[in-house]
Amino acid sequence: MKLLDRRAFLKTSTLVVAGVALSARSWGEVVGANGDVRVAVVGLNGRGKNHLSSLAKLKGVRIAALCDVDSVVLAKTAAAHPGAKTYSDVRELLASPEIDAITIATPNHWHSLMGIWACQAGKDVYVEKPVSHNVWEGRQLVAAAKKYNRVIQAGTQIRSGEGLREAVAWIQSGALGKITASRGFCYKRRDSIGKTSGPQPVPPTINYDLWSGPAPLVPPHRNNPKNGPVHYDWHWIWLYGNGDVGNQGIHQMDVARWFLGEPGLPRHTMSVGGRLGYVDDGQTPNTQVVVHDYATAPLIFEVRGLPARSGLNISTAGLGGAEAAGAAASTMDKYRGVSIGNVVDCEGGSLVTGSYFTANAYDRAGKLVKEFKGEDRHMANFIEVVRNRKTAELYGPIDEGHVSSALCHLGNISHKIGRIAAPGELQEKIKANASLAEAYGRMVEHLAANNVDLTKTPVTFGAPLAVDSAAERFTGENSASANALLTRDYRKPFIVPQLA
C-alpha cells in the first residue's frame, strides 16, 4: 500500500512549509540494520519524560527531535538534549525527512489523530495509552497501521514483562483451573483539583489552539495550584481525558483481558460510580466499578481515588517518585494486597500481581505455588520491530491496544448516559449481577469510611449496554444514545480521517 504522498500530507494537515525536501527514507524506506533509528518525542511534560529516558538507554537510537506546545517545557527539555531539533507544531515535525519514528505522550484527545498523521507521513509510532479518546477513532488508527504499513506499539508496557507473559500462558494452560473472574484495580489517591469561578486565562507560553487540536477551542475551566489551567488535570475533563479508567485503568483492564484470552469487546458492559467526596472542576468519576461481561469470565475493574478512610490525606509534596508512590499507597485500600494491579481468580486458586512485572500464584488454601518476575522491555521491543518490520513480534500491537482502550470508553459511556440512583434502588437493580453487587458493596463501605453520604450525593447507575463486538457498536436498549458517544465532532483542521 502506497504511503500518502508528501504534498497530500501537507495539504490534508493544512500545513505549508517552504523548502521542505523529503527523502525516500523518511517516506517509508525500512531503517537499515546498521543505521540509527531517528526518533522524535511528542509531549514532554509527563510520560514523555519516561520515553526520553527509555530511548536514551537503547543503542542505535538517536533522539532527533522534540515537540511540545508549551515553549517553557520544550526549552527545558531541549537543554538536556542539545542535538535534537525542536518543534511546537507536530505537522512540521512529521514533514521532516530526518525522523523515522515518533513517540506520542500528548493528552489523550490527540493520540489517534497524531498516530494516523504519522503513519501517513511514513513514520512508525509508539503511542501512549489509551491509544484513543473514543472507540471509533481507535479503529481508524488500527486501519492506518495496515493501510500505510507502519509499526504502531501501544504503550501497554506490562505486556513486555517476561514474567507476566509466562504467567498468562500458565493460567491459560489451565494450571489453576478455569478462570472465574479477572479483576483490575486502580486504588490511587486523587485529590480535588479545586473549584474555579469561571474560564481561566491560558499561559502565554502555551499554544492553546494546537493543544486543543481535535477538541473544541474553549477556555480551560480549571486551575489547580500545582498543575495550572491546562496541564495534567485534563485527565478529569471529558473533552480531553477519560478519567482514571483511561489513565491508569487501561493497564489493568488490558492485563485482565489478556489473561482471559478474549480478543474483542464484551457482550455487555455496565458502570456504577461518580465523583464523590468533594466538589471540584473535575468531571470524571473518582470512584467507579465497571463490569464487562465476557464469555470466559467477567472482567471487573475498580477505581478509588479517596483514601482508605477520612483523615488519611498524607501530603507527598517534596518526595521523590518512589517515596511519593509509597506514601500514597499507604493511605489507600487494598484488595487482597493489591492497590494498583490485578487479581485473577480461578477454580483452583488465584494469581495476584505484585507490581507491573511480577506476580504470584496461590492455591485455594493461600499457599504460594509459583512466582513470576520480569522487567519493562516495551520501548526496546518497539525499536527492534522498527528495524526488522516483524509486527507479529510487538508486545503491544495496536489492535490489542485499541480493544483495551475501548473497554475504558465503554465503561465511561455507560456512566455518561446513566442516571443518579438512591442506594436502595441501585442495590435492587444490580443484585442479579453478582460480580457488580459484590464490588458495589465494598465500594459503599469505602465511601462510608470517607464520610460520603450516598443519600445526599448518590452514585450514578450506568446504563446497562449490550455490545456487538464485531461491529464495535451497541445494540438494544440505550443503544441510540450510547452509539452517539462512540465518536465526537472534530474541529477543523484536526479531523480524524475515516479509514475503516
GROMACS .gro file of C-alpha atoms in nm, residues 35-466:
model
  432
   35GLY     CA    1   2.174   0.286   1.092
   36ASP     CA    2   2.047   0.488   1.385
   37VAL     CA    3   1.673   0.494   1.435
   38ARG     CA    4   1.590   0.865   1.450
   39VAL     CA    5   1.309   0.920   1.698
   40ALA     CA    6   1.102   1.227   1.787
   41VAL     CA    7   0.922   1.254   2.120
   42VAL     CA    8   0.596   1.450   2.117
   43GLY     CA    9   0.457   1.568   2.451
   44LEU     CA   10   0.731   1.628   2.706
   45ASN     CA   11   0.562   1.718   3.032
   46GLY     CA   12   0.451   1.377   3.163
   47ARG     CA   13   0.505   1.033   3.015
   48GLY     CA   14   0.729   1.195   2.754
   49LYS     CA   15   1.000   1.216   3.020
   50ASN     CA   16   0.984   0.838   3.054
   51HIS     CA   17   1.001   0.798   2.678
   52LEU     CA   18   1.315   1.006   2.667
   53SER     CA   19   1.484   0.814   2.946
   54SER     CA   20   1.390   0.478   2.790
   55LEU     CA   21   1.515   0.579   2.446
   56ALA     CA   22   1.840   0.714   2.588
   57LYS     CA   23   1.928   0.365   2.714
   58LEU     CA   24   1.894   0.199   2.374
   59LYS     CA   25   2.192   0.157   2.142
   60GLY     CA   26   2.147   0.268   1.784
   61VAL     CA   27   1.871   0.514   1.875
   62ARG     CA   28   1.905   0.888   1.831
   63ILE     CA   29   1.663   1.134   1.986
   64ALA     CA   30   1.641   1.353   1.678
   65ALA     CA   31   1.355   1.587   1.766
   66LEU     CA   32   1.138   1.717   2.047
   67CYS     CA   33   0.789   1.861   2.019
   68ASP     CA   34   0.567   2.038   2.269
   69VAL     CA   35   0.312   2.320   2.250
   70ASP     CA   36   0.442   2.472   2.576
   71SER     CA   37   0.756   2.673   2.496
   72VAL     CA   38   0.881   2.656   2.856
   73VAL     CA   39   0.855   2.277   2.868
   74LEU     CA   40   1.013   2.249   2.524
   75ALA     CA   41   1.307   2.474   2.611
   76LYS     CA   42   1.373   2.297   2.940
   77THR     CA   43   1.374   1.955   2.773
   78ALA     CA   44   1.583   2.075   2.479
   79ALA     CA   45   1.853   2.194   2.717
   80ALA     CA   46   1.907   1.833   2.820
   81HIS     CA   47   1.909   1.711   2.457
   82PRO     CA   48   2.120   1.968   2.267
   83GLY     CA   49   2.137   1.760   1.947
   84ALA     CA   50   1.761   1.739   1.899
   85LYS     CA   51   1.563   1.975   1.678
   86THR     CA   52   1.262   2.142   1.841
   87TYR     CA   53   0.908   2.188   1.715
   88SER     CA   54   0.585   2.326   1.855
   89ASP     CA   55   0.367   2.201   1.568
   90VAL     CA   56   0.370   1.825   1.513
   91ARG     CA   57   0.283   1.875   1.145
   92GLU     CA   58   0.616   2.044   1.083
   93LEU     CA   59   0.793   1.762   1.263
   94LEU     CA   60   0.615   1.497   1.055
   95ALA     CA   61   0.716   1.676   0.735
   96SER     CA   62   1.083   1.639   0.829
   97PRO     CA   63   1.289   1.382   0.633
   98GLU     CA   64   1.510   1.335   0.938
   99ILE     CA   65   1.262   1.139   1.151
  100ASP     CA   66   1.199   0.763   1.132
  101ALA     CA   67   0.961   0.720   1.424
  102ILE     CA   68   0.772   0.922   1.682
  103THR     CA   69   0.656   0.852   2.034
  104ILE     CA   70   0.334   1.019   2.143
  105ALA     CA   71   0.283   1.128   2.504
  106THR     CA   72   0.029   1.405   2.449
  107PRO     CA   73  -0.314   1.435   2.611
  108ASN     CA   74  -0.549   1.153   2.508
  109HIS     CA   75  -0.756   1.353   2.262
  110TRP     CA   76  -0.454   1.383   2.032
  111HIS     CA   77  -0.339   1.018   2.034
  112SER     CA   78  -0.528   0.870   1.739
  113LEU     CA   79  -0.507   1.167   1.503
  114MET     CA   80  -0.136   1.219   1.563
  115GLY     CA   81  -0.073   0.848   1.516
  116ILE     CA   82  -0.265   0.848   1.186
  117TRP     CA   83  -0.083   1.157   1.061
  118ALA     CA   84   0.248   0.991   1.149
  119CYS     CA   85   0.153   0.679   0.953
  120GLN     CA   86   0.056   0.893   0.655
  121ALA     CA   87   0.395   1.065   0.677
  122GLY     CA   88   0.579   0.732   0.675
  123LYS     CA   89   0.677   0.730   1.042
  124ASP     CA   90   0.649   0.441   1.285
  125VAL     CA   91   0.464   0.513   1.608
  126TYR     CA   92   0.478   0.442   1.980
  127VAL     CA   93   0.156   0.583   2.125
  128GLU     CA   94   0.073   0.615   2.492
  129LYS     CA   95  -0.234   0.455   2.647
  130PRO     CA   96  -0.519   0.488   2.591
  131VAL     CA   97  -0.448   0.488   2.219
  132SER     CA   98  -0.771   0.678   2.156
  133HIS     CA   99  -1.013   0.923   2.308
  134ASN     CA  100  -1.313   0.729   2.174
  135VAL     CA  101  -1.385   0.390   2.021
  136TRP     CA  102  -1.427   0.498   1.657
  137GLU     CA  103  -1.100   0.686   1.624
  138GLY     CA  104  -0.909   0.396   1.778
  139ARG     CA  105  -1.035   0.171   1.499
  140GLN     CA  106  -0.916   0.429   1.244
  141LEU     CA  107  -0.567   0.417   1.398
  142VAL     CA  108  -0.562   0.038   1.361
  143ALA     CA  109  -0.663   0.080   0.997
  144ALA     CA  110  -0.388   0.337   0.940
  145ALA     CA  111  -0.119   0.094   1.055
  146LYS     CA  112  -0.236  -0.158   0.796
  147LYS     CA  113  -0.303   0.087   0.515
  148TYR     CA  114   0.035   0.259   0.539
  149ASN     CA  115   0.234  -0.048   0.650
  150ARG     CA  116   0.354   0.115   0.971
  151VAL     CA  117   0.469  -0.023   1.306
  152ILE     CA  118   0.249   0.100   1.594
  153GLN     CA  119   0.324  -0.001   1.951
  154ALA     CA  120   0.057   0.076   2.213
  155GLY     CA  121   0.200   0.195   2.545
  156THR     CA  122   0.069  -0.104   2.739
  157GLN     CA  123   0.413  -0.183   2.875
  158ILE     CA  124   0.305  -0.450   3.123
  159ARG     CA  125   0.276  -0.685   2.824
  160SER     CA  126   0.652  -0.665   2.772
  161GLY     CA  127   0.743  -0.827   3.104
  162GLU     CA  128   0.867  -1.182   3.055
  163GLY     CA  129   0.720  -1.289   3.389
  164LEU     CA  130   0.369  -1.167   3.309
  165ARG     CA  131   0.384  -1.323   2.963
  166GLU     CA  132   0.478  -1.652   3.127
  167ALA     CA  133   0.200  -1.609   3.385
  168VAL     CA  134  -0.063  -1.554   3.114
  169ALA     CA  135   0.045  -1.871   2.933
  170TRP     CA  136   0.048  -2.064   3.262
  171ILE     CA  137  -0.302  -1.956   3.362
  172GLN     CA  138  -0.438  -2.017   3.013
  173SER     CA  139  -0.290  -2.369   3.019
  174GLY     CA  140  -0.537  -2.448   3.298
  175ALA     CA  141  -0.273  -2.479   3.571
  176LEU     CA  142  -0.518  -2.332   3.825
  177GLY     CA  143  -0.832  -2.447   3.651
  178LYS     CA  144  -1.096  -2.236   3.480
  179ILE     CA  145  -1.087  -1.858   3.532
  180THR     CA  146  -1.389  -1.742   3.733
  181ALA     CA  147  -1.317  -1.366   3.741
  182SER     CA  148  -1.044  -1.137   3.609
  183ARG     CA  149  -1.010  -0.825   3.823
  184GLY     CA  150  -0.825  -0.497   3.786
  185PHE     CA  151  -0.772  -0.225   4.047
  186CYS     CA  152  -0.676   0.140   4.049
  187TYR     CA  153  -0.685   0.245   4.414
  188LYS     CA  154  -0.480   0.559   4.355
  189ARG     CA  155  -0.507   0.880   4.558
  190ARG     CA  156  -0.661   1.168   4.367
  191ASP     CA  157  -0.710   1.496   4.550
  192SER     CA  158  -0.963   1.756   4.447
  193ILE     CA  159  -0.836   1.978   4.165
  194GLY     CA  160  -1.017   2.277   4.315
  195LYS     CA  161  -1.314   2.482   4.205
  196THR     CA  162  -1.287   2.790   3.984
  197SER     CA  163  -1.546   3.061   3.933
  198GLY     CA  164  -1.524   3.066   3.554
  199PRO     CA  165  -1.298   3.033   3.249
  200GLN     CA  166  -0.926   3.070   3.322
  201PRO     CA  167  -0.660   3.250   3.115
  202VAL     CA  168  -0.416   3.032   2.924
  203PRO     CA  169  -0.046   3.094   2.998
  204PRO     CA  170   0.119   3.279   2.707
  205THR     CA  171   0.380   3.002   2.678
  206ILE     CA  172   0.116   2.753   2.558
  207ASN     CA  173  -0.017   2.741   2.201
  208TYR     CA  174  -0.370   2.657   2.310
  209ASP     CA  175  -0.505   2.615   1.958
  210LEU     CA  176  -0.255   2.335   1.899
  211TRP     CA  177  -0.305   2.196   2.249
  212SER     CA  178  -0.682   2.171   2.188
  213GLY     CA  179  -0.638   2.016   1.844
  214PRO     CA  180  -0.938   1.793   1.762
  215ALA     CA  181  -1.133   1.916   2.067
  216PRO     CA  182  -1.346   2.232   2.075
  217LEU     CA  183  -1.147   2.551   2.129
  218VAL     CA  184  -1.291   2.654   2.465
  219PRO     CA  185  -1.117   2.826   2.759
  220PRO     CA  186  -0.999   2.597   3.039
  221HIS     CA  187  -1.229   2.576   3.339
  222ARG     CA  188  -0.981   2.450   3.598
  223ASN     CA  189  -0.675   2.593   3.773
  224ASN     CA  190  -0.506   2.362   4.018
  225PRO     CA  191  -0.226   2.550   4.204
  226LYS     CA  192   0.011   2.266   4.118
  227ASN     CA  193  -0.083   2.198   3.754
  228GLY     CA  194  -0.228   2.528   3.638
  229PRO     CA  195  -0.522   2.572   3.398
  230VAL     CA  196  -0.401   2.338   3.121
  231HIS     CA  197  -0.157   2.063   3.221
  232TYR     CA  198  -0.233   1.720   3.372
  233ASP     CA  199  -0.583   1.784   3.512
  234TRP     CA  200  -0.719   1.745   3.158
  235HIS     CA  201  -0.738   1.377   3.258
  236TRP     CA  202  -1.054   1.458   3.455
  237ILE     CA  203  -1.223   1.665   3.181
  238TRP     CA  204  -1.430   1.472   2.923
  239LEU     CA  205  -1.323   1.686   2.625
  240TYR     CA  206  -0.965   1.566   2.660
  241GLY     CA  207  -0.934   1.278   2.908
  242ASN     CA  208  -1.103   0.955   3.009
  243GLY     CA  209  -1.075   0.962   3.388
  244ASP     CA  210  -0.873   0.708   3.581
  245VAL     CA  211  -1.040   0.429   3.387
  246GLY     CA  212  -0.849   0.556   3.083
  247ASN     CA  213  -0.546   0.697   3.265
  248GLN     CA  214  -0.440   0.408   3.490
  249GLY     CA  215  -0.716   0.154   3.440
  250ILE     CA  216  -0.626   0.090   3.078
  251HIS     CA  217  -0.322  -0.102   3.206
  252GLN     CA  218  -0.518  -0.318   3.447
  253MET     CA  219  -0.809  -0.384   3.209
  254ASP     CA  220  -0.560  -0.475   2.937
  255VAL     CA  221  -0.394  -0.727   3.170
  256ALA     CA  222  -0.731  -0.862   3.285
  257ARG     CA  223  -0.844  -0.919   2.924
  258TRP     CA  224  -0.502  -1.063   2.835
  259PHE     CA  225  -0.544  -1.334   3.098
  260LEU     CA  226  -0.897  -1.409   2.976
  261GLY     CA  227  -0.768  -1.453   2.621
  262GLU     CA  228  -1.063  -1.256   2.488
  263PRO     CA  229  -0.973  -1.085   2.156
  264GLY     CA  230  -1.257  -0.834   2.132
  265LEU     CA  231  -1.516  -0.635   2.319
  266PRO     CA  232  -1.750  -0.788   2.579
  267ARG     CA  233  -2.112  -0.894   2.532
  268HIS     CA  234  -2.240  -0.643   2.788
  269THR     CA  235  -2.098  -0.361   2.998
  270MET     CA  236  -2.209  -0.150   3.294
  271SER     CA  237  -2.064   0.116   3.524
  272VAL     CA  238  -2.159   0.231   3.873
  273GLY     CA  239  -1.983   0.531   4.028
  274GLY     CA  240  -1.939   0.904   4.049
  275ARG     CA  241  -1.719   1.193   4.155
  276LEU     CA  242  -1.763   1.174   4.529
  277GLY     CA  243  -1.609   1.311   4.846
  278TYR     CA  244  -1.556   1.665   4.717
  279VAL     CA  245  -1.695   1.914   4.464
  280ASP     CA  246  -1.445   2.046   4.210
  281ASP     CA  247  -1.395   2.121   3.841
  282GLY     CA  248  -1.330   1.756   3.757
  283GLN     CA  249  -1.598   1.571   3.560
  284THR     CA  250  -1.487   1.207   3.553
  285PRO     CA  251  -1.558   0.954   3.832
  286ASN     CA  252  -1.310   0.919   4.115
  287THR     CA  253  -1.499   0.615   4.244
  288GLN     CA  254  -1.620   0.360   3.990
  289VAL     CA  255  -1.687  -0.007   3.924
  290VAL     CA  256  -1.704  -0.129   3.563
  291VAL     CA  257  -1.808  -0.484   3.477
  292HIS     CA  258  -1.753  -0.623   3.128
  293ASP     CA  259  -1.942  -0.946   3.058
  294TYR     CA  260  -1.721  -1.188   2.865
  295ALA     CA  261  -1.798  -1.548   2.771
  296THR     CA  262  -1.485  -1.674   2.951
  297ALA     CA  263  -1.549  -1.490   3.280
  298PRO     CA  264  -1.642  -1.140   3.397
  299LEU     CA  265  -1.382  -0.864   3.380
  300ILE     CA  266  -1.426  -0.638   3.684
  301PHE     CA  267  -1.243  -0.310   3.722
  302GLU     CA  268  -1.249  -0.071   4.020
  303VAL     CA  269  -1.138   0.290   4.067
  304ARG     CA  270  -1.092   0.452   4.408
  305GLY     CA  271  -0.940   0.798   4.438
  306LEU     CA  272  -1.027   0.862   4.802
  307PRO     CA  273  -0.802   0.728   5.080
  308ALA     CA  274  -0.876   0.419   5.287
  309ARG     CA  275  -1.065   0.638   5.531
  310SER     CA  276  -1.123   1.004   5.609
  311GLY     CA  277  -0.822   1.185   5.757
  312LEU     CA  278  -0.552   0.999   5.563
  313ASN     CA  279  -0.466   1.282   5.326
  314ILE     CA  280  -0.090   1.244   5.358
  315SER     CA  281   0.098   1.505   5.155
  316THR     CA  282   0.356   1.377   4.908
  317ALA     CA  283   0.492   1.725   4.830
  318GLY     CA  284   0.869   1.725   4.809
  319LEU     CA  285   0.901   1.348   4.798
  320GLY     CA  286   1.073   1.161   4.516
  321GLY     CA  287   0.876   0.941   4.276
  322ALA     CA  288   0.919   0.614   4.465
  323GLU     CA  289   0.871   0.781   4.804
  324ALA     CA  290   0.559   0.961   4.687
  325ALA     CA  291   0.415   0.641   4.543
  326GLY     CA  292   0.485   0.457   4.867
  327ALA     CA  293   0.330   0.729   5.083
  328ALA     CA  294   0.023   0.747   4.861
  329ALA     CA  295  -0.017   0.368   4.854
  330SER     CA  296  -0.003   0.352   5.234
  331THR     CA  297  -0.318   0.566   5.252
  332MET     CA  298  -0.520   0.353   5.011
  333ASP     CA  299  -0.738   0.045   5.038
  334LYS     CA  300  -0.608  -0.285   4.910
  335TYR     CA  301  -0.787  -0.587   4.769
  336ARG     CA  302  -0.600  -0.900   4.872
  337GLY     CA  303  -0.282  -0.696   4.891
  338VAL     CA  304  -0.336  -0.506   4.566
  339SER     CA  305  -0.394  -0.133   4.531
  340ILE     CA  306  -0.289  -0.097   4.165
  341GLY     CA  307  -0.279  -0.428   3.980
  342ASN     CA  308  -0.472  -0.744   3.906
  343VAL     CA  309  -0.622  -1.049   4.074
  344VAL     CA  310  -0.720  -1.341   3.852
  345ASP     CA  311  -0.946  -1.589   4.032
  346CYS     CA  312  -0.956  -1.949   3.913
  347GLU     CA  313  -1.128  -2.266   4.030
  348GLY     CA  314  -0.804  -2.392   4.182
  349GLY     CA  315  -0.659  -2.072   4.321
  350SER     CA  316  -0.564  -1.722   4.212
  351LEU     CA  317  -0.290  -1.512   4.059
  352VAL     CA  318  -0.203  -1.176   4.216
  353THR     CA  319   0.024  -0.915   4.058
  354GLY     CA  320   0.277  -0.755   4.292
  355SER     CA  321   0.389  -0.486   4.051
  356TYR     CA  322   0.369  -0.418   3.679
  357PHE     CA  323   0.609  -0.703   3.604
  358THR     CA  324   0.577  -0.955   3.889
  359ALA     CA  325   0.303  -1.192   4.004
  360ASN     CA  326   0.244  -1.474   4.249
  361ALA     CA  327   0.014  -1.772   4.210
  362TYR     CA  328  -0.163  -1.928   4.510
  363ASP     CA  329  -0.370  -2.239   4.558
  364ARG     CA  330  -0.714  -2.229   4.724
  365ALA     CA  331  -0.555  -2.263   5.068
  366GLY     CA  332  -0.346  -1.949   5.005
  367LYS     CA  333  -0.019  -2.139   4.959
  368LEU     CA  334   0.230  -1.983   4.718
  369VAL     CA  335   0.277  -2.223   4.426
  370LYS     CA  336   0.462  -2.016   4.164
  371GLU     CA  337   0.637  -1.678   4.121
  372PHE     CA  338   0.675  -1.476   3.804
  373LYS     CA  339   0.929  -1.195   3.751
  374GLY     CA  340   1.024  -0.968   3.462
  375GLU     CA  341   1.105  -0.615   3.355
  376ASP     CA  342   0.995  -0.343   3.112
  377ARG     CA  343   1.119  -0.410   2.756
  378HIS     CA  344   0.845  -0.220   2.575
  379MET     CA  345   1.042   0.061   2.412
  380ALA     CA  346   1.328  -0.176   2.324
  381ASN     CA  347   1.077  -0.410   2.161
  382PHE     CA  348   0.935  -0.120   1.959
  383ILE     CA  349   1.278  -0.027   1.823
  384GLU     CA  350   1.356  -0.392   1.743
  385VAL     CA  351   1.039  -0.418   1.533
  386VAL     CA  352   1.102  -0.081   1.367
  387ARG     CA  353   1.424  -0.241   1.244
  388ASN     CA  354   1.303  -0.590   1.149
  389ARG     CA  355   0.945  -0.497   1.044
  390LYS     CA  356   0.809  -0.815   1.208
  391THR     CA  357   0.496  -0.662   1.360
  392ALA     CA  358   0.387  -1.001   1.497
  393GLU     CA  359   0.671  -0.960   1.750
  394LEU     CA  360   0.526  -0.643   1.903
  395TYR     CA  361   0.438  -0.679   2.269
  396GLY     CA  362   0.172  -0.407   2.246
  397PRO     CA  363   0.025  -0.435   1.895
  398ILE     CA  364  -0.214  -0.155   1.809
  399ASP     CA  365  -0.515  -0.381   1.760
  400GLU     CA  366  -0.479  -0.506   2.120
  401GLY     CA  367  -0.423  -0.152   2.245
  402HIS     CA  368  -0.736  -0.040   2.065
  403VAL     CA  369  -0.959  -0.307   2.219
  404SER     CA  370  -0.833  -0.245   2.572
  405SER     CA  371  -0.872   0.132   2.526
  406ALA     CA  372  -1.226   0.070   2.404
  407LEU     CA  373  -1.303  -0.110   2.731
  408CYS     CA  374  -1.235   0.220   2.909
  409HIS     CA  375  -1.463   0.406   2.670
  410LEU     CA  376  -1.745   0.152   2.706
  411GLY     CA  377  -1.746   0.190   3.085
  412ASN     CA  378  -1.744   0.569   3.057
  413ILE     CA  379  -2.028   0.567   2.803
  414SER     CA  380  -2.240   0.361   3.042
  415HIS     CA  381  -2.164   0.620   3.311
  416LYS     CA  382  -2.234   0.921   3.092
  417ILE     CA  383  -2.582   0.809   2.987
  418GLY     CA  384  -2.667   0.670   3.329
  419ARG     CA  385  -2.871   0.839   3.599
  420ILE     CA  386  -2.847   0.920   3.967
  421ALA     CA  387  -2.996   0.645   4.182
  422ALA     CA  388  -3.066   0.621   4.552
  423PRO     CA  389  -2.868   0.349   4.734
  424GLY     CA  390  -3.164   0.117   4.787
  425GLU     CA  391  -3.286   0.147   4.430
  426LEU     CA  392  -2.939   0.088   4.289
  427GLN     CA  393  -2.880  -0.215   4.507
  428GLU     CA  394  -3.209  -0.365   4.389
  429LYS     CA  395  -3.122  -0.309   4.023
  430ILE     CA  396  -2.779  -0.472   4.037
  431LYS     CA  397  -2.849  -0.761   4.274
  432ALA     CA  398  -2.879  -1.007   3.983
  433ASN     CA  399  -2.524  -0.925   3.874
  434ALA     CA  400  -2.322  -1.098   4.145
  435SER     CA  401  -1.986  -0.952   4.041
  436LEU     CA  402  -2.115  -0.595   4.031
  437ALA     CA  403  -2.317  -0.632   4.351
  438GLU     CA  404  -2.015  -0.761   4.546
  439ALA     CA  405  -1.784  -0.486   4.420
  440TYR     CA  406  -2.051  -0.222   4.481
  441GLY     CA  407  -2.095  -0.342   4.838
  442ARG     CA  408  -1.726  -0.291   4.909
  443MET     CA  409  -1.740   0.047   4.737
  444VAL     CA  410  -2.023   0.158   4.967
  445GLU     CA  411  -1.817   0.060   5.271
  446HIS     CA  412  -1.520   0.255   5.133
  447LEU     CA  413  -1.731   0.567   5.078
  448ALA     CA  414  -1.880   0.540   5.427
  449ALA     CA  415  -1.525   0.533   5.569
  450ASN     CA  416  -1.472   0.864   5.390
  451ASN     CA  417  -1.791   1.015   5.535
  452VAL     CA  418  -1.968   1.018   5.197
  453ASP     CA  419  -2.346   1.015   5.249
  454LEU     CA  420  -2.493   0.845   4.943
  455THR     CA  421  -2.841   0.971   5.026
  456LYS     CA  422  -2.713   1.326   4.971
  457THR     CA  423  -2.459   1.261   4.696
  458PRO     CA  424  -2.578   0.940   4.526
  459VAL     CA  425  -2.378   0.749   4.269
  460THR     CA  426  -2.464   0.719   3.901
  461PHE     CA  427  -2.626   0.395   3.792
  462GLY     CA  428  -2.473   0.348   3.448
  463ALA     CA  429  -2.688   0.235   3.159
  464PRO     CA  430  -2.672  -0.144   3.101
  465LEU     CA  431  -2.537  -0.181   2.747
  466ALA     CA  432  -2.538  -0.471   2.502
   0.00000   0.00000   0.00000
